[in-house]
XYZ file of C-alpha atoms in Angstrom:
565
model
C 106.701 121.898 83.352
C 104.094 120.345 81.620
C 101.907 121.439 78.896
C 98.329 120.537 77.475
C 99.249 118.735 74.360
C 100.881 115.806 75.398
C 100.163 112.529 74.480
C 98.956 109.347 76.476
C 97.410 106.167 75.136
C 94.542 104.126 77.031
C 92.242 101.447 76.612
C 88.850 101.481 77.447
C 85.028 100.540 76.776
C 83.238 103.504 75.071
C 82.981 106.256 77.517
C 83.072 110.025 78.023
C 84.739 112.135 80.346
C 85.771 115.536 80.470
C 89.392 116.794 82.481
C 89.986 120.424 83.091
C 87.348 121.503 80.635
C 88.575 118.857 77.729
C 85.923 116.435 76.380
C 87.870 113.017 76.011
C 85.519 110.023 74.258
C 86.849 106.530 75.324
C 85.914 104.419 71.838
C 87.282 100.569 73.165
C 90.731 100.445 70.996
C 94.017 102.461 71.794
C 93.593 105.405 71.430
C 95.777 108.917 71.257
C 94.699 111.449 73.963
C 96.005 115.297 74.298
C 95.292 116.028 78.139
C 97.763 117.189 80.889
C 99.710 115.579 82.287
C 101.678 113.012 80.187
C 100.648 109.268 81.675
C 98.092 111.396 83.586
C 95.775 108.294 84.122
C 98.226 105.284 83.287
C 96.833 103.412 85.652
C 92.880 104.218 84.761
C 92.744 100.782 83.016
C 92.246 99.088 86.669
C 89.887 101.951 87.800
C 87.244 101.940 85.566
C 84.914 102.967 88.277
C 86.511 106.235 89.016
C 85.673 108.033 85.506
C 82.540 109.887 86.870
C 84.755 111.304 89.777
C 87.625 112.164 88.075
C 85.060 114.034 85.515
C 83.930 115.870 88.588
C 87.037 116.542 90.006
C 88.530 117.640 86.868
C 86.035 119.677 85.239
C 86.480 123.640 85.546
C 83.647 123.852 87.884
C 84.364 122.010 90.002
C 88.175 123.731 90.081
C 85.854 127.062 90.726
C 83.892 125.950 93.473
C 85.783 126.876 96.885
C 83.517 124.757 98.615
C 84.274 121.607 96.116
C 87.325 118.781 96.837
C 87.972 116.031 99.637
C 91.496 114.971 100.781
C 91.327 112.257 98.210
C 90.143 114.914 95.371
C 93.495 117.242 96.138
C 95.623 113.977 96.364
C 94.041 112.466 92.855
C 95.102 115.709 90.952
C 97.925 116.156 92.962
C 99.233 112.425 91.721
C 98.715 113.462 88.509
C 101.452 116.085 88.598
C 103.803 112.885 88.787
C 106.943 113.510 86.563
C 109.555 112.504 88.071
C 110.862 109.916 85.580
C 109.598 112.137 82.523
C 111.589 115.289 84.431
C 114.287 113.399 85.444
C 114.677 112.398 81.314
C 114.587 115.603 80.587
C 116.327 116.752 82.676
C 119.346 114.435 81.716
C 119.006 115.405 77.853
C 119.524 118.736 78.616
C 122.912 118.134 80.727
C 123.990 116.004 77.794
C 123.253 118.515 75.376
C 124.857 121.439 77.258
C 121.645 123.027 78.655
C 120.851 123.230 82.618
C 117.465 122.383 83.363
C 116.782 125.522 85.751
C 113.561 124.220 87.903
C 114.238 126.917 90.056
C 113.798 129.553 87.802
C 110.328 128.167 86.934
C 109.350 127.772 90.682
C 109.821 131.488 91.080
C 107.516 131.736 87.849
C 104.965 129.679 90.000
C 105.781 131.499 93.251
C 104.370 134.848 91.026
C 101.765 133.197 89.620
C 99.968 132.201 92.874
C 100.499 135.614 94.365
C 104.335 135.409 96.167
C 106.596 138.011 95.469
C 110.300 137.338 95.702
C 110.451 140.197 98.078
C 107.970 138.590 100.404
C 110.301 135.561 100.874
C 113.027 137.698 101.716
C 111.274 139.913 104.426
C 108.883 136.856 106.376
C 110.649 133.625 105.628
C 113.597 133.043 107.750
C 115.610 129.919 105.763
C 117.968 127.474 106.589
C 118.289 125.249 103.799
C 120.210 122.250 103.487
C 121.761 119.645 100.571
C 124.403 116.733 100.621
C 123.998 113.074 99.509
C 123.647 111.122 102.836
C 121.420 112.258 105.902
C 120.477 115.514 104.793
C 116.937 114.374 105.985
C 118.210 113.375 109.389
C 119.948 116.511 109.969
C 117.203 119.073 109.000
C 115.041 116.824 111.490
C 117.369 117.162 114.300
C 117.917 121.302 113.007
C 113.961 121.391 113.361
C 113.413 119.908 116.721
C 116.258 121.744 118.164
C 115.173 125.176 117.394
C 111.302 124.051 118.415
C 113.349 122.864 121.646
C 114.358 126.661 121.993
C 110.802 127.936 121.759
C 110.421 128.961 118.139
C 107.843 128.245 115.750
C 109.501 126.106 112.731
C 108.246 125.101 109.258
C 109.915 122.031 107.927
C 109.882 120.966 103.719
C 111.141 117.644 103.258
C 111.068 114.927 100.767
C 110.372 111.710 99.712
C 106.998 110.977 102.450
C 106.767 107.677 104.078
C 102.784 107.124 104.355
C 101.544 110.306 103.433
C 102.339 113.260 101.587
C 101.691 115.425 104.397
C 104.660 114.498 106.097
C 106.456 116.562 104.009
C 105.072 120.270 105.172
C 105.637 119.975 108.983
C 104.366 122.771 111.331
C 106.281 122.168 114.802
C 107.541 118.955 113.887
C 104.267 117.716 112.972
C 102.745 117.043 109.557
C 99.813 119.598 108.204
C 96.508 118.259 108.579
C 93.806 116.653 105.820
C 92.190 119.946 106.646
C 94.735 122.056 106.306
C 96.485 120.409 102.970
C 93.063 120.353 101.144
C 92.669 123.732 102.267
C 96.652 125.215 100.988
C 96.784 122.815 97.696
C 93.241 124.152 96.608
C 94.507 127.902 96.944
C 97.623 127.183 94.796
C 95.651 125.109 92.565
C 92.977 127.094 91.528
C 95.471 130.164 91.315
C 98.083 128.219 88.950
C 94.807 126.922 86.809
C 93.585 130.823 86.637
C 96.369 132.125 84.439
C 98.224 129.234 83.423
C 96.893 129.893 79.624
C 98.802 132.824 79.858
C 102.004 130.724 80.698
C 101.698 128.506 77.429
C 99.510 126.188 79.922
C 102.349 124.977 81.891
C 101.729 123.619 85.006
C 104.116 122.517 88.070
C 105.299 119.183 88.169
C 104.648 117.186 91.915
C 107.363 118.323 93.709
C 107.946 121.861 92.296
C 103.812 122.100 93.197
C 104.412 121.119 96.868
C 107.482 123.467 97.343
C 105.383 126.429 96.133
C 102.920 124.971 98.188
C 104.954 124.893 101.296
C 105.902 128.345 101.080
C 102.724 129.449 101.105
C 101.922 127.291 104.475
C 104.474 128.653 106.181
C 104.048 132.721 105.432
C 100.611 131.695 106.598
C 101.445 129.994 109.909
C 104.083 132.601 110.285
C 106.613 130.378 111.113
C 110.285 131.659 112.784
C 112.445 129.461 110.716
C 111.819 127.324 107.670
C 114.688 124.253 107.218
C 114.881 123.383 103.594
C 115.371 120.027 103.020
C 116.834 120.050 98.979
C 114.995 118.007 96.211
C 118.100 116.757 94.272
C 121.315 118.676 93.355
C 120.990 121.705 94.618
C 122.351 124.297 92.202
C 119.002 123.825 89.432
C 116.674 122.295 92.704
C 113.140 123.538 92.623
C 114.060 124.476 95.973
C 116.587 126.923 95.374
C 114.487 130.268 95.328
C 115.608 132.148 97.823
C 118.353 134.919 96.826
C 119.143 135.616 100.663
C 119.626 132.421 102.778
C 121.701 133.527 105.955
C 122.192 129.706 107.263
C 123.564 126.783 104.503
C 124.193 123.534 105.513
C 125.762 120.575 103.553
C 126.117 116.851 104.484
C 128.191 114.438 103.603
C 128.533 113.885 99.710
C 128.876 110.760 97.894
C 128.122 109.529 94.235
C 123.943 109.523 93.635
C 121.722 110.804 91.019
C 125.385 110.887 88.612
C 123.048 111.211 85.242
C 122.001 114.425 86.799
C 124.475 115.870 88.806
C 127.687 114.387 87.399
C 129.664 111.069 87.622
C 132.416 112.766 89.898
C 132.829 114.105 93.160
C 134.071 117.404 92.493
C 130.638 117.903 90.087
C 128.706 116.527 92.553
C 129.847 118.670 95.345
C 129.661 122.238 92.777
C 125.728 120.983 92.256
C 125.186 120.670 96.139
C 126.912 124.176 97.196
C 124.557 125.913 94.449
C 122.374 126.429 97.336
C 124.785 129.199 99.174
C 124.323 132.836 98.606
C 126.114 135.966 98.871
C 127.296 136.116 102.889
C 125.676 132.690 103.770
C 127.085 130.941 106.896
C 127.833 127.696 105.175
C 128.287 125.100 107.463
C 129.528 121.131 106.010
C 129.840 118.025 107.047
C 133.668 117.057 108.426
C 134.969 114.018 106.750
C 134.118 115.449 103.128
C 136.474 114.003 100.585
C 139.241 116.740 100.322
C 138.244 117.609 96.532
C 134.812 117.947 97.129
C 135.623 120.161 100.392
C 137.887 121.985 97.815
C 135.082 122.918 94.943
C 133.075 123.603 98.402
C 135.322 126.276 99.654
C 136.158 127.694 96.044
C 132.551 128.076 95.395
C 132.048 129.882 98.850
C 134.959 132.379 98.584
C 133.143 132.856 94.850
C 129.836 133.981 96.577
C 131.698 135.547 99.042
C 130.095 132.987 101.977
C 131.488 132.359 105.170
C 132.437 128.303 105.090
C 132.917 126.305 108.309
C 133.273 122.448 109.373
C 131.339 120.913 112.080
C 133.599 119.530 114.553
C 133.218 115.995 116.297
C 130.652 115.495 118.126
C 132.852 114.352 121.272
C 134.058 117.871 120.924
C 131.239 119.415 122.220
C 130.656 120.118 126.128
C 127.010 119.915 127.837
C 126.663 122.319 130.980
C 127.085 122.141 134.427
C 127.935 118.341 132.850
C 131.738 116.674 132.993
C 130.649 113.258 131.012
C 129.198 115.533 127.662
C 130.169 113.696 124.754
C 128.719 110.286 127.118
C 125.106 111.781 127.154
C 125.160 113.501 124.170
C 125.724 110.328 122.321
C 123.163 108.734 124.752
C 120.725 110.733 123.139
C 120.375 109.299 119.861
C 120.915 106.410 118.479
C 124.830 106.855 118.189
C 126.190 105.747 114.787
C 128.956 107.354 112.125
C 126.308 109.444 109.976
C 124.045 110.116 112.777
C 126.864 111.707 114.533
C 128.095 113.635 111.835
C 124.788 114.563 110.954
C 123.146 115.870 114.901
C 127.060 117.731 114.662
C 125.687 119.564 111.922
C 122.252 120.310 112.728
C 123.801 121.590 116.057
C 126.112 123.979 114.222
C 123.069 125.185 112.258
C 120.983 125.230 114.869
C 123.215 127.598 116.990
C 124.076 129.892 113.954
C 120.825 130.852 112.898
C 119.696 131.526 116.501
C 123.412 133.658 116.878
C 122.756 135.721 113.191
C 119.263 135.850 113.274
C 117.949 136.041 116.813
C 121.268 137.383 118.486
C 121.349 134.613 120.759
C 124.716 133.585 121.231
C 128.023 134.150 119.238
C 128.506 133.626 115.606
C 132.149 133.350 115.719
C 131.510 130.436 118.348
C 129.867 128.712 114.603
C 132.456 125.896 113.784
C 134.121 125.468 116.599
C 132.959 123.195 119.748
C 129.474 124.217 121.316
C 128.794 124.047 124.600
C 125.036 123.380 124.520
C 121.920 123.525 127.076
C 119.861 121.183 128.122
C 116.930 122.323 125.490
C 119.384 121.011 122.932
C 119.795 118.018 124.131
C 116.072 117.696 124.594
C 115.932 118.735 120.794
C 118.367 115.574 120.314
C 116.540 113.002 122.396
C 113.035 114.090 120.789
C 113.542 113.695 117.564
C 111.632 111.102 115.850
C 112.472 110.486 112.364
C 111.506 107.176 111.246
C 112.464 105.005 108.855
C 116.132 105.965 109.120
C 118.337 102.974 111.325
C 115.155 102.582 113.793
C 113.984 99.284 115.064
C 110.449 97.944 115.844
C 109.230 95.450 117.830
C 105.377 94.572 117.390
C 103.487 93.471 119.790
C 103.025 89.712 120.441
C 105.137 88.794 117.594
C 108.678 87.163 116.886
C 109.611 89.691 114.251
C 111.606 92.527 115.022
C 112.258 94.687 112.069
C 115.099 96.903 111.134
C 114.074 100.078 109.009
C 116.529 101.973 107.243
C 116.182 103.524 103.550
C 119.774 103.514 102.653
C 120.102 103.763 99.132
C 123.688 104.846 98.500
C 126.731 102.699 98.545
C 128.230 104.452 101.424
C 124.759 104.520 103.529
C 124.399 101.121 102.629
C 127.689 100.421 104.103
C 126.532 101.978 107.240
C 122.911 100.243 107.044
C 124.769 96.814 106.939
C 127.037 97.667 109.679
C 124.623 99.150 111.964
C 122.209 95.329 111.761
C 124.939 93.676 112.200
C 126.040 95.630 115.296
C 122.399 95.322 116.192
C 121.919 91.554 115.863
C 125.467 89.953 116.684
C 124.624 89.055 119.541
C 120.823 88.082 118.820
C 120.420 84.172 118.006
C 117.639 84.649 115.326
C 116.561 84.233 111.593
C 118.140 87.110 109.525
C 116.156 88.121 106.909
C 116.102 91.020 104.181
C 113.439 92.994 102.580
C 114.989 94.856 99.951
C 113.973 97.071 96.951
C 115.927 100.269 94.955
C 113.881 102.614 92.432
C 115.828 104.160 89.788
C 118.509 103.569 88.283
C 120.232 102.543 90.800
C 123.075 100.218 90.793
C 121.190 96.721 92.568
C 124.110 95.038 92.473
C 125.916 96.862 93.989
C 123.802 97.434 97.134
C 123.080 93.738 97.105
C 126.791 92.838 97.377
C 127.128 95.285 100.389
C 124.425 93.472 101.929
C 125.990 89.777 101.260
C 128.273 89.744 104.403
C 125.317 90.012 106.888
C 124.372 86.452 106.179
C 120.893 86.539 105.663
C 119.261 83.178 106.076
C 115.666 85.045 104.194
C 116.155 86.855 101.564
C 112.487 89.232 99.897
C 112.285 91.489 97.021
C 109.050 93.222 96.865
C 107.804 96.036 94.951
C 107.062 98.895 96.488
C 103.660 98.491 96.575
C 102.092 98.514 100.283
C 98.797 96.596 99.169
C 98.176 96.164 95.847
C 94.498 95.440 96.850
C 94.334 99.324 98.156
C 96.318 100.855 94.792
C 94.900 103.672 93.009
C 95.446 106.970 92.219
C 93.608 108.277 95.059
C 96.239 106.762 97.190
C 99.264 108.757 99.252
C 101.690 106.313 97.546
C 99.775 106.095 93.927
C 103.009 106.041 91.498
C 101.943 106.740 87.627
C 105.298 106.872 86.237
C 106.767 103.162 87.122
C 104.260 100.394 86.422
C 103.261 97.622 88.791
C 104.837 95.186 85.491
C 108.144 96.941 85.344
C 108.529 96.919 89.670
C 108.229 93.177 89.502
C 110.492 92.681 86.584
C 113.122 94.754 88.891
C 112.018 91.922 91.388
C 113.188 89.245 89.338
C 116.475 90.872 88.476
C 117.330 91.187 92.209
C 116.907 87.164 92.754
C 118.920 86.647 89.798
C 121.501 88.960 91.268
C 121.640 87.406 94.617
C 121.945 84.061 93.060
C 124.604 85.049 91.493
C 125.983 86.538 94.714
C 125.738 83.065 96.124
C 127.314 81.211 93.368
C 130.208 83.740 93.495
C 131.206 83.270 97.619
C 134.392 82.150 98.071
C 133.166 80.612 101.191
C 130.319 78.470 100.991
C 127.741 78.724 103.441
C 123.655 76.700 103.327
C 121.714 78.176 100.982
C 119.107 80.645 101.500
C 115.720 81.296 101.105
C 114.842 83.947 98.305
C 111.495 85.035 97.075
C 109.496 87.379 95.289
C 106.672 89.010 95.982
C 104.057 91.773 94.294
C 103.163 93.852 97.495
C 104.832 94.593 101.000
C 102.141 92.932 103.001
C 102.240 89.882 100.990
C 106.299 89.706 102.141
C 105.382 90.288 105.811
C 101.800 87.975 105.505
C 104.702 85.020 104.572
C 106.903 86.093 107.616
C 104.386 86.178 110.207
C 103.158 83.101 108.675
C 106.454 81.484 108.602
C 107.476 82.737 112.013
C 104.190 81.519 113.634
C 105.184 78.042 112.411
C 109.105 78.104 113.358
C 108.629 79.739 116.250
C 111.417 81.383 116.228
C 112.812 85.147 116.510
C 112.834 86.888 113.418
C 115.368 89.959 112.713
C 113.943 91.466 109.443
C 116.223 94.078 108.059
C 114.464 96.471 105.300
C 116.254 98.826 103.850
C 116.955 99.802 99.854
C 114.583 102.454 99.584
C 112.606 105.322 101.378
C 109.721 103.852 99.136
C 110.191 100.795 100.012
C 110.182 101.802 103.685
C 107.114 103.716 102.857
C 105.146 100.802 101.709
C 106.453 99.216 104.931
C 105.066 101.498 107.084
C 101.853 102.003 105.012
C 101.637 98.436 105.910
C 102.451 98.212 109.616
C 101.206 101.801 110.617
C 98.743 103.114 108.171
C 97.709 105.890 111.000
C 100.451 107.760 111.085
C 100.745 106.816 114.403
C 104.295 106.251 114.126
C 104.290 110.289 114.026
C 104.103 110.629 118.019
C 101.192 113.247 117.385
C 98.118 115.135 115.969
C 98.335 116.674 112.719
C 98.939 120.359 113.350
């Protein structure tokens, strides 16, 4: 949470402006402002223009006019709940010190606040919610389209958005509309504004705002079944609100967010199974490593939850079919973690229809399904981008390869899967590569070094920096444009050093910089125009990064394979 008396410092001519109610005078020197919320307008300095429309947006009349706010107004004040580094921060002192930061206990606090009893969630929200480290994402996608597959009505809450922030509250597979997000964030708003001077002022931070925020979408388009995609952790997740979940799933773990969660396994794996309850189904990932499956199990038989494996997926059968685990894998892009992960979304799929519909067998749950034919459908119709998919514009010679593997061990797969991809492609290789965080760069990068890149591009994960402000989808508050392109730098450094490092020496390759995504790809299509030459541009490092790359390529959302619902 935030709270009113925080401090930011700005530069500016003399002006006057007023934010939720509070008169701020702009003098021309630095100057010490108490507003919500901390670096609420770093990056005002570049926007001088906006002042009169932030005063309108942000003044209490305008917060009390139901008939006030555009798209852009909701997404302004909605950027300005940005926190994550500042939470994250905290977040970290407090595990250092001995003190869990509980952001779920405070959702539930905002849940009240804007009208949501506790009860209500357990009586009209049907839940399956899902954690891990590596394709939790993919496998709530698959869960979704499965169960739409089967004829029911499905919410989806997921996390981080590619272009824009709709994408996260799905009805049907498909993201809200303008309409319809200007429409839900203005009702929460407004509501959490009301009373929030009886709450010491606090406010929700970004994320913890858009998961109250989905709830209330989905009790209002009455959805059958909600998938849960988890935040971070699990255990303290803004997320973790409900106190009856009947179907838990959990991917495969691996070593991320360690300043938070823990620098082992075994704490790793006791943050992601804080999201089972008392009698969950809790369905995991096979291959876990066997501690983590251990403090899985011990913390299910300690919430007395039943806790089952997904099986292979050339286990399962397809009927009136003898070739099943053949077409099954022909329905998605077959890899390692894509199999493991449409295993598990099957298994989830099939227990919540079993427990909650009575459709089908529970004790079947863990063992080898025999699935329909609207399951596979569910499979093949999937769409969710961004993760190993590959484009291929339109009168051009470059052919890109998306994936926002940010882990060591999805990285592994990322670099595995383009080189499976393009062995047998005779074409420039070329990266596109960015991490956020803390992240270890060097790492990644070195994962990365065997594909033999003959390009190599570090960009920030800026789309356009021509089209950056903070009424933008992709408007970041917390990491300045400065401090992404010093992160640039580092990377070339790091892959030089890479180079100089090979035991076997191989030419040299090309390795830039650049400020924004579409000056990376405005040098490739440039450069690839010239060669004339095929072009296999792999971009992977981040979901943001990927984000920005689609921003650039597909600003339309057309990429979604729909109309906003």
């Amino acid at each position: 949470m935030f709270h009113p008396k925080q401090q930011l410092n700005l530069a500016f001519d003399r002006t006057r402006f007023s934010i939720a109610g509070i008169q701020v005078i702009i003098i021309s020197s630095a100057m010490s402002i108490s507003l919500f919320p901390r670096k609420l307008l770093a990056a005002l300095p570049r926007m001088t223009n906006e002042l009169q429309s932030l005063d309108r947006l942000f003044s209490r009349s305008a917060l009390s006019n139901e008939k006030a706010t555009e798209y852009k107004d909701a997404i302004t004040l909605l950027n300005c709940l940005q926190s994550n580094v500042i939470n994250l921060k905290e977040c970290t002192k407090k595990i250092e010190t001995g003190v869990p930061k509980h952001s779920q206990e405070e959702c539930k606090v905002f849940l009240k606040r804007t009208g949501i009893k506790l009860e209500t969630l357990e009586n009209d929200l049907s839940v399956i919610h899902v954690s891990g480290t590596k394709g939790k994402g993919s496998t709530c996608a698959y869960c979704e389209s499965i169960l739409r597959s089967h004829g029911y009505k499905t919410g989806f809450f997921s996390s981080p958005h590619l272009v824009a922030v709709r994408e996260r509250i799905r009805i049907n597979g498909i993201p809200i509309s303008e309409e319809k997000f200007v429409k839900h964030f203005w009702n929460v708003y407004r509501k959490l504004e009301a009373n929030k001077d009886e709450y010491n002022g606090s406010m929700p931070f970004y994320f913890g705002f858009l998961t109250v925020m989905a709830i209330h979408v989905f009790l209002s388009e009455k959805v059958d079944v909600a998938v849960i995609e988890v935040g971070i952790g699990g255990e303290n997740d803004c997320t973790n609100i409900f106190s009856n979940t009947p179907i838990v799933g959990i991917t495969s773990l691996g070593l991320d967010h360690t300043k938070l969660l823990g620098d082992r396994i075994e704490q790793i794996a006791w943050q992601k199974a804080g999201i089972m309850k008392a009698e969950s189904t809790v369905i995991v990932s096979r291959d876990q490593p066997a501690t983590a499956l251990q403090v899985l199990r011990d913390r299910a038989h300690e919430k007395n939850c039943i806790l089952l494996e997904a099986p292979p997926i050339e286990d399962y059968k397809l009927e009136n079919y003898t070739n099943s685990s053949e077409i099954i894998k022909k329905s998605f892009d077959s890899s390692v973690i894509q199999e493991l992960n449409v295993s598990l979304a099957l298994q989830l799929s099939y227990a919540w229809m079993a427990r909650c519909k009575n459709r089908g067998n529970l004790n079947a749950i863990g063992k080898a399904l025999t699935i329909c034919e609207r399951s596979l459908d569910g499979i093949s119709n999937c769409y969710w981008p961004g993760r190993q998919q590959i484009l291929e514009p339109n009168d051009s010679r470059l052919t890109y390869y998306v994936d926002g593997a940010h882990t060591k061990e999805s990285m592994l797969e990322c670099a595995a899967w383009f080189n499976n991809k393009t062995k047998t492609r005779k074409s420039v290789k070329v990266l596109l590569f960015n991490v956020t965080s803390n992240r270890d760069s060097y790492e990644l990068l070195s994962l990365l070094d065997d594909c033999q890149f003959d390009i190599v591009l570090f960009s920030t994960n800026i789309a356009n920096h021509n089209n950056y402000n903070i009424t933008s989808d992709q408007a970041n508050l917390i990491t300045s444009v400065a401090s992404q392109l010093e992160r640039c730098s580092e990377h070339v450094k790091i892959w030089q050093e890479l180079a100089e490092s090979r035991i076997t020496k191989r030419e040299s390759e090309t390795v830039r910089s650049f400020p924004s995504v579409r000056d990376a790809l405005d040098y490739l299509e440039n450069l690839s125009g010239s060669e004339k030459r095929e072009f296999s541009v792999l971009v992977t490092g981040s979901l943001h990064l990927v984000g920005a790359f689609f921003s650039t390529v597909d600003p339309d959302l057309t990429f979604m394979k729909g109309k906003a619902s």
